[in-house]
mmCIF file of C-alpha atoms in Angstrom:
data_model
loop_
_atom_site.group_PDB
_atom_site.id
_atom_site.type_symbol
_atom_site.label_atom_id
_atom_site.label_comp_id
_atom_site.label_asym_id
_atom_site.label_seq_id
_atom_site.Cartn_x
_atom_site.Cartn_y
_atom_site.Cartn_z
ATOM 1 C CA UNK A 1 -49.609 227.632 118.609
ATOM 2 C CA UNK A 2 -50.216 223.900 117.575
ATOM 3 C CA UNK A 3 -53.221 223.223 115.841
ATOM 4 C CA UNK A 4 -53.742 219.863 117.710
ATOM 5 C CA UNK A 5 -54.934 219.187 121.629
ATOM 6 C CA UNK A 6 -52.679 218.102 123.787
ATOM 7 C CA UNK A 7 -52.031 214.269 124.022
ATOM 8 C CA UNK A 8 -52.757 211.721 127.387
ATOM 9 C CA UNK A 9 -51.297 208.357 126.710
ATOM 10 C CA UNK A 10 -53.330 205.948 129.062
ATOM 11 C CA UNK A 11 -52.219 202.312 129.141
ATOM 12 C CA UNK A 12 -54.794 199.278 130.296
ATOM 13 C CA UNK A 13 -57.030 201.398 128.947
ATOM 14 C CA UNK A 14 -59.262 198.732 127.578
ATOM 15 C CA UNK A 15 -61.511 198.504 130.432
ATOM 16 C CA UNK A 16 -62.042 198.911 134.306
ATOM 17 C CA UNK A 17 -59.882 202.201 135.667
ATOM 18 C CA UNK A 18 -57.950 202.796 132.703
ATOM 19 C CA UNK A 19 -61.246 202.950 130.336
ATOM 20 C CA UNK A 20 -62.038 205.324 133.067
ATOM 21 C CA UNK A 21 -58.926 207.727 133.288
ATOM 22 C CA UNK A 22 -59.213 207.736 129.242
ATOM 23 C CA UNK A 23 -62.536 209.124 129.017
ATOM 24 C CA UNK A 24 -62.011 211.467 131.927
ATOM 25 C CA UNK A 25 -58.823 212.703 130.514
ATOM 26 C CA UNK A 26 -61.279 212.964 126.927
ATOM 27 C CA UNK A 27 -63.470 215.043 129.040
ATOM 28 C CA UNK A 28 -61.128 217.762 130.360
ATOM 29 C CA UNK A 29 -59.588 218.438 126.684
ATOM 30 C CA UNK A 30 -57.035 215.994 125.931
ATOM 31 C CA UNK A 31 -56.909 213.567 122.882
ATOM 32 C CA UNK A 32 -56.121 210.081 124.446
ATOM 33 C CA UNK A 33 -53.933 207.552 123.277
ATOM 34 C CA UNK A 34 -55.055 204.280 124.378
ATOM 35 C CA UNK A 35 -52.951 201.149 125.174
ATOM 36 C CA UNK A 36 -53.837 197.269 125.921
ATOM 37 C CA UNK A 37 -53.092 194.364 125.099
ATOM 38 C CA UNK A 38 -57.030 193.791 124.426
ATOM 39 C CA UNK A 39 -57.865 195.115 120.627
ATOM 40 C CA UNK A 40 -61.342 194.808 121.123
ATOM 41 C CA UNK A 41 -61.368 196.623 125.010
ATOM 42 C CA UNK A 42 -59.613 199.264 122.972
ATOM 43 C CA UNK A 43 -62.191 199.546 120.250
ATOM 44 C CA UNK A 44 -64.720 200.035 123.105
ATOM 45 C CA UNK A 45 -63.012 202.265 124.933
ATOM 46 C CA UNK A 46 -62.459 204.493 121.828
ATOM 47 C CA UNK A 47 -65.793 203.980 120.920
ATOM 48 C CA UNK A 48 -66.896 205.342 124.433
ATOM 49 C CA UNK A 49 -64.882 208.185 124.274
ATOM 50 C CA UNK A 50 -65.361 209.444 120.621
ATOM 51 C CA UNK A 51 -69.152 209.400 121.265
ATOM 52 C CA UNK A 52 -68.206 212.315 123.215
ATOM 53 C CA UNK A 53 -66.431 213.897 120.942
ATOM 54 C CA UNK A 54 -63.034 212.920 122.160
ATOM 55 C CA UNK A 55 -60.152 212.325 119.340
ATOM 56 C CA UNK A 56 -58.326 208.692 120.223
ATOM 57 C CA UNK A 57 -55.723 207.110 118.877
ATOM 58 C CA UNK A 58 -55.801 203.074 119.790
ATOM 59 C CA UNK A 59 -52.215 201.315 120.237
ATOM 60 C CA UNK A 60 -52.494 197.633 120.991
ATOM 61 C CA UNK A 61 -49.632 196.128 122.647
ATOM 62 C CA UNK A 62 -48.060 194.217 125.177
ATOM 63 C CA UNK A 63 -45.366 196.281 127.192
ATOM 64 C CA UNK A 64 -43.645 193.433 128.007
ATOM 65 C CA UNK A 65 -42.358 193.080 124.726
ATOM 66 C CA UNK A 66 -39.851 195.357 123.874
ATOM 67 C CA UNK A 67 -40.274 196.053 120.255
ATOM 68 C CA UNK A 68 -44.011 196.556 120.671
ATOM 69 C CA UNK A 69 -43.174 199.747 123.132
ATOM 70 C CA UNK A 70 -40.539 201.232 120.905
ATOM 71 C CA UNK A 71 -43.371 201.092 117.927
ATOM 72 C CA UNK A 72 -45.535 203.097 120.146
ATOM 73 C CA UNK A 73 -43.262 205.955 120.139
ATOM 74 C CA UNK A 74 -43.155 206.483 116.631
ATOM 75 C CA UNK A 75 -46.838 206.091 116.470
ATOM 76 C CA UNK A 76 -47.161 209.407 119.100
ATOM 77 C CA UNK A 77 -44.733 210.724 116.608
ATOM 78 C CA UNK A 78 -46.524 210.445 113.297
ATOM 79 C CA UNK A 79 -50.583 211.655 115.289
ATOM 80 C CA UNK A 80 -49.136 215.158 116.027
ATOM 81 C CA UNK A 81 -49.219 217.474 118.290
ATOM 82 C CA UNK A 82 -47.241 217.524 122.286
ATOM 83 C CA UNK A 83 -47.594 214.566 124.823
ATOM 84 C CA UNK A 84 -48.263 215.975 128.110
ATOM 85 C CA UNK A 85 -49.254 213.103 130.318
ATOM 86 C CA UNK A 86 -48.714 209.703 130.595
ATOM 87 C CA UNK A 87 -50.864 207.872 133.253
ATOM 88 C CA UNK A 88 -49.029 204.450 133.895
ATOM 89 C CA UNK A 89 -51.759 202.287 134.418
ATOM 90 C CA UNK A 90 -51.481 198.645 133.426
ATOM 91 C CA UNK A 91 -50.709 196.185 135.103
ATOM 92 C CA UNK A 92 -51.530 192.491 136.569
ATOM 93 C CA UNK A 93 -51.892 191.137 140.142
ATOM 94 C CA UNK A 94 -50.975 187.735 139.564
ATOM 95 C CA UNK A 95 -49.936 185.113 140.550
ATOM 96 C CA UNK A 96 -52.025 185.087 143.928
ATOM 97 C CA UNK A 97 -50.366 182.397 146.568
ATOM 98 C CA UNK A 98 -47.611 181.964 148.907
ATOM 99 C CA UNK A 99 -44.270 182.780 147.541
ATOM 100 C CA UNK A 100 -42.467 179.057 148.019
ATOM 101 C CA UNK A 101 -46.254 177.638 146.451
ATOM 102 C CA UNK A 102 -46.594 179.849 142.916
ATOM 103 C CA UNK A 103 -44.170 179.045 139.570
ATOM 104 C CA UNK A 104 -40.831 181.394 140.225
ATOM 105 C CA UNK A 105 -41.452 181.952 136.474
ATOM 106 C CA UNK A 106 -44.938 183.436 136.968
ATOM 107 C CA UNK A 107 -43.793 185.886 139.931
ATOM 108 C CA UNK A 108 -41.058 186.805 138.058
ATOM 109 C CA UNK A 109 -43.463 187.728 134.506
ATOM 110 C CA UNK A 110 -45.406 189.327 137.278
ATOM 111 C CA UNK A 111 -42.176 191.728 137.874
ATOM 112 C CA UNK A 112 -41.295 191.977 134.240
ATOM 113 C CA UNK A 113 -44.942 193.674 133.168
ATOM 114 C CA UNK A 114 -45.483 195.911 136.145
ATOM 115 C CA UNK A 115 -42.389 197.480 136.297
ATOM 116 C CA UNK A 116 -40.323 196.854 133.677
ATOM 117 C CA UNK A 117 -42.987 197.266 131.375
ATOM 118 C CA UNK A 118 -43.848 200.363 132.759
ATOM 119 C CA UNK A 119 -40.364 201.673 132.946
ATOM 120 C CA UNK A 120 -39.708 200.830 129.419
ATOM 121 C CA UNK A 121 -42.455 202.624 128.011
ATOM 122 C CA UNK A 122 -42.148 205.627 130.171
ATOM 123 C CA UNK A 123 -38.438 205.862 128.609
ATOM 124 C CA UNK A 124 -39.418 205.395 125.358
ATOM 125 C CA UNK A 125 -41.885 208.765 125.487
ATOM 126 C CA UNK A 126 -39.554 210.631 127.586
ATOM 127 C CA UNK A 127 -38.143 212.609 124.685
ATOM 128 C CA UNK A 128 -41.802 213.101 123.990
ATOM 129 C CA UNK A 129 -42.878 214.377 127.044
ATOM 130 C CA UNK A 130 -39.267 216.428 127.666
ATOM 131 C CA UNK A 131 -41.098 218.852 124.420
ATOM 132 C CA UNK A 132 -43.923 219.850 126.018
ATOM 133 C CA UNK A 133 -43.553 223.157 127.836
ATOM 134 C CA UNK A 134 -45.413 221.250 130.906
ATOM 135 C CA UNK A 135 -45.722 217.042 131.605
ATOM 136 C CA UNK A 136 -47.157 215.149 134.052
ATOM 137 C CA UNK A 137 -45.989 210.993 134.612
ATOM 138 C CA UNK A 138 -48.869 209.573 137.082
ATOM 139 C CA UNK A 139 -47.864 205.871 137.594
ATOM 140 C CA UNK A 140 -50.727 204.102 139.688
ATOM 141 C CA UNK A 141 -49.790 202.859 142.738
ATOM 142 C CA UNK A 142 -51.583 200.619 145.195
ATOM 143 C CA UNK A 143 -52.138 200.460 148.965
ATOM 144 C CA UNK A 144 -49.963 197.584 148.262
ATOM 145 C CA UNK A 145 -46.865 199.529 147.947
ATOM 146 C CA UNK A 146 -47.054 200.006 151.509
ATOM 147 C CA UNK A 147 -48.404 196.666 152.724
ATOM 148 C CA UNK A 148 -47.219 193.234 153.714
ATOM 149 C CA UNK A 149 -50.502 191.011 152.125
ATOM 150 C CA UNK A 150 -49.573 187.471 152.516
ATOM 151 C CA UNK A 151 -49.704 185.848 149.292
ATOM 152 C CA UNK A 152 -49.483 188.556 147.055
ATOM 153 C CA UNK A 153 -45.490 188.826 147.584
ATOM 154 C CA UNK A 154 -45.255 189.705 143.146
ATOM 155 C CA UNK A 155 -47.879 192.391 143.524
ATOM 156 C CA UNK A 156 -46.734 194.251 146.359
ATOM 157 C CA UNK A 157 -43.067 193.931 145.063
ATOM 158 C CA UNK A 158 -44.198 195.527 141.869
ATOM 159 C CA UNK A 159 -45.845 197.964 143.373
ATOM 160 C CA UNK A 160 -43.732 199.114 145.921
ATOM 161 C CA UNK A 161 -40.665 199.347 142.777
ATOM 162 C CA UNK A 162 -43.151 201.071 141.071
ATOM 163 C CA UNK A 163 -43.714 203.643 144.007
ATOM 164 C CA UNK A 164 -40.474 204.437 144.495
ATOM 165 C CA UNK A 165 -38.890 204.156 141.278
ATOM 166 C CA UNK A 166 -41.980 206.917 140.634
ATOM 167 C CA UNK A 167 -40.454 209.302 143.338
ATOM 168 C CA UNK A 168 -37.333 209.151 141.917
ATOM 169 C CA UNK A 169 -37.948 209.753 138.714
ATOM 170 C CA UNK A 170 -39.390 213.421 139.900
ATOM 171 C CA UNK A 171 -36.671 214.244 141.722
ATOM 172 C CA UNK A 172 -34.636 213.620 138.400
ATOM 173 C CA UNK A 173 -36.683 215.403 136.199
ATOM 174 C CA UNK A 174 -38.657 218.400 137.843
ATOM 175 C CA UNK A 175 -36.114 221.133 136.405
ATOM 176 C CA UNK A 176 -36.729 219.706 133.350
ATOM 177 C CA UNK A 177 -40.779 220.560 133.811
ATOM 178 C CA UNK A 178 -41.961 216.789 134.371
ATOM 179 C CA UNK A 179 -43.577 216.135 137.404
ATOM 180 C CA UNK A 180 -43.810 212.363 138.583
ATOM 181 C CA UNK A 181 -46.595 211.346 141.133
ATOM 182 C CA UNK A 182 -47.761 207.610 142.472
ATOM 183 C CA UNK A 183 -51.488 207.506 142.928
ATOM 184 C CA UNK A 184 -52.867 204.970 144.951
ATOM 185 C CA UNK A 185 -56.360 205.113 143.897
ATOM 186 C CA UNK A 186 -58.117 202.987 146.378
ATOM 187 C CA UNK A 187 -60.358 199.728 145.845
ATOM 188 C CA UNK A 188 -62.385 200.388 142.614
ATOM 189 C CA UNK A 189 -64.794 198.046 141.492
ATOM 190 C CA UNK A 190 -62.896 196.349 138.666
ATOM 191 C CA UNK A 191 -61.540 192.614 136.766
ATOM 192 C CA UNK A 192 -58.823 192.946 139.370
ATOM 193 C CA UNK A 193 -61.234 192.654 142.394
ATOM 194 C CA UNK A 194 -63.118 189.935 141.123
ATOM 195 C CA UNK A 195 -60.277 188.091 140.368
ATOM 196 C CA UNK A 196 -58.952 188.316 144.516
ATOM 197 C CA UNK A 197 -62.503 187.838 145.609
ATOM 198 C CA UNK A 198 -62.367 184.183 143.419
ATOM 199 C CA UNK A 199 -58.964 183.891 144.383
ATOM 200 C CA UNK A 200 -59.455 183.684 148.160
ATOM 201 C CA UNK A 201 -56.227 185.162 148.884
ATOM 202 C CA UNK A 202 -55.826 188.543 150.281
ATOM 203 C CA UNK A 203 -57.172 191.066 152.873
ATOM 204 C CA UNK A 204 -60.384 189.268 154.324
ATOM 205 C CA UNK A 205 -62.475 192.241 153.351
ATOM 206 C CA UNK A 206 -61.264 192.202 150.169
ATOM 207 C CA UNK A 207 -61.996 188.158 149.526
ATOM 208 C CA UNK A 208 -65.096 188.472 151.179
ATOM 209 C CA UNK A 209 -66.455 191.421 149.432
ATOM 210 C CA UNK A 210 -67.102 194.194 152.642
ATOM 211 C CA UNK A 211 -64.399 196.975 151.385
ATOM 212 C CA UNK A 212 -66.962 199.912 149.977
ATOM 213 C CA UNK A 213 -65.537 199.625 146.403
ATOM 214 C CA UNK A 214 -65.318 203.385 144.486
ATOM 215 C CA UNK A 215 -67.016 203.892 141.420
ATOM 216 C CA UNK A 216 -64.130 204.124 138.593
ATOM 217 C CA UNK A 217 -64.580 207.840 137.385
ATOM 218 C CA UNK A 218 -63.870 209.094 141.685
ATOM 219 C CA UNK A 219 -60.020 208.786 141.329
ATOM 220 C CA UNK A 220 -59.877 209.104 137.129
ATOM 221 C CA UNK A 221 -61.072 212.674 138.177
ATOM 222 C CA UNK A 222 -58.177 212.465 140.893
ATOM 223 C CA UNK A 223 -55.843 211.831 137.572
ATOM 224 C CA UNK A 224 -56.904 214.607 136.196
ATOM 225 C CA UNK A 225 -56.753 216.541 138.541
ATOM 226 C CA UNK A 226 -52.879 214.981 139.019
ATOM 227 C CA UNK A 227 -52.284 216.995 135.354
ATOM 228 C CA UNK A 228 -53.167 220.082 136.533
ATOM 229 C CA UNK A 229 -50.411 223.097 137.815
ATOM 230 C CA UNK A 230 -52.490 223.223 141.049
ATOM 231 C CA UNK A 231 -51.184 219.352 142.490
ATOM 232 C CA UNK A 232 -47.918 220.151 141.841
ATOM 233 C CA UNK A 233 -47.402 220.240 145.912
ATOM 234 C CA UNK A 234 -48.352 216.479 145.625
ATOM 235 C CA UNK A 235 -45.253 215.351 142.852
ATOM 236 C CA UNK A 236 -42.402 212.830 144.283
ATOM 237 C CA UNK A 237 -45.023 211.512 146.620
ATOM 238 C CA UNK A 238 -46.656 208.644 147.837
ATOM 239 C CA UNK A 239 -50.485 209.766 147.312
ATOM 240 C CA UNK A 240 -53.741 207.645 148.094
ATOM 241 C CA UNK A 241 -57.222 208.896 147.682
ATOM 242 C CA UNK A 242 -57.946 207.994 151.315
ATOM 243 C CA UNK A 243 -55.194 210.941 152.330
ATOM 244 C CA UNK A 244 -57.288 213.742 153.761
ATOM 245 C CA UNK A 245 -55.377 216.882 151.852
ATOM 246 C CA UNK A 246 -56.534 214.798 148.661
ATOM 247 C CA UNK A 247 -59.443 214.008 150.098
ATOM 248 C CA UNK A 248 -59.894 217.800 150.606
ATOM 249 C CA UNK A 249 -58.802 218.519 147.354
ATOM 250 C CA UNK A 250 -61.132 216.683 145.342
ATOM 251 C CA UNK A 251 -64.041 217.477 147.368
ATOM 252 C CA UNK A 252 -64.491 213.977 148.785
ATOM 253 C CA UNK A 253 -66.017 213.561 152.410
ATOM 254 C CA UNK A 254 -63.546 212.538 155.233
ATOM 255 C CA UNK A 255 -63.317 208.835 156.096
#
């Protein structure tokens, strides 16, 4: 048996949802390996987490860049022990405006960190993940995915990629014991939702501030939970916290 905890590798994870899903993770026995572009969100997050006793390992980089990602690899290599979940998390929602109005070049960096950052990074770890006897890939999704939100064309493009490129990737890899799910974690309270409320573009409850944000640990206890044997019945789907069965499941009232 390996003398080491299992590994989470949690990217964004310098503040808002990711710092979240990182100490959560902490919290039900994993060491976390946290990445962001941000080196001092990093330092608080792993400040925050090994307060409570929870081992970290802080990876700064940009997942856009392509050497950066391959780095990060070798760094999972060299701290030991199995990777057994990677939570996809980071990820920007700009630009905000109509599609003929923004910079082609900005809605097209949009596309090149949400998904191809993410993809790159999740094949960089693969061979990491393929060793564990168990491994869980939660990419989060967005309501987005399955929207058409005027003037957020890059973000619900990303996400929607992201969603199904997600669902895919399970039905590729489930024999090989990695389970893929897209988590759709509702409207948290984050840097992401002040930025659309002081954009003025979006859902009017959104801008305006009415949507009943969720506090950030509610669906980082839904990732968790997304680790475990017992949501298997919920990989290769399209899953959002407003669902009743995952509702149900995580002991959250109806809507």
């Amino acid at each position: 048996m390996s003398k080491y905890k299992p590994i989470a590798l949690v990217t964004g994870a310098s503040r808002g949802f990711g710092r979240a899903i990182a100490l959560e993770l902490g919290g039900a026995g994993f060491r976390v390996a946290l990445v962001a572009r941000s080196r001092s969100g990093l330092e608080e997050t792993a400040r925050q987490a090994e307060q409570r006793g929870v081992e970290t390992l802080r990876l700064p980089a940009d997942l856009s860049v392509a050497a950066e990602t391959s780095s990060l690899a070798e760094a999972l290599r060299a701290w030991g022990g199995e990777l057994e979940v990677l939570v996809n998390n980071a990820g920007v929602i700009a630009p905000l405006g109509s599609f003929l109005e923004v910079r082609f070049e900005d809605w097209a960096a949009s596309l090149q960190t949400n998904v191809e950052g993410t993809a790159r990074l999740t094949h960089a770890v693969l061979p990491l993940l393929s060793q564990a006897r168990r491994a869980s890939i939660i990419t989060i999704s967005s309501g987005a995915a399955v929207s058409d939100i005027p003037g957020w064309s890059a973000y619900c493009t990303a996400k929607a990629a992201l969603d199904r490129w997600a669902l895919v990737l399970d039905a590729e890899l489930k024999e090989t014991g990695i389970r893929s799910y897209s988590f759709a974690p509702g409207t948290i309270e984050t840097e992401m939702q002040k930025s659309i409320r002081s954009s003025g573009v979006g859902p009017a409850r959104l801008v305006s501030g009415e949507v009943e944000h969720l506090p950030a640990e509610v669906p980082a206890k839904a990732v968790v939970f997304l680790t475990s044997p017992e949501a298997e019945p919920f990989a290769g789907r399209h899953i959002d916290i407003r669902y009743p069965e995952v509702r149900k499941v995580l002991g959250l009232p109806e809507l």
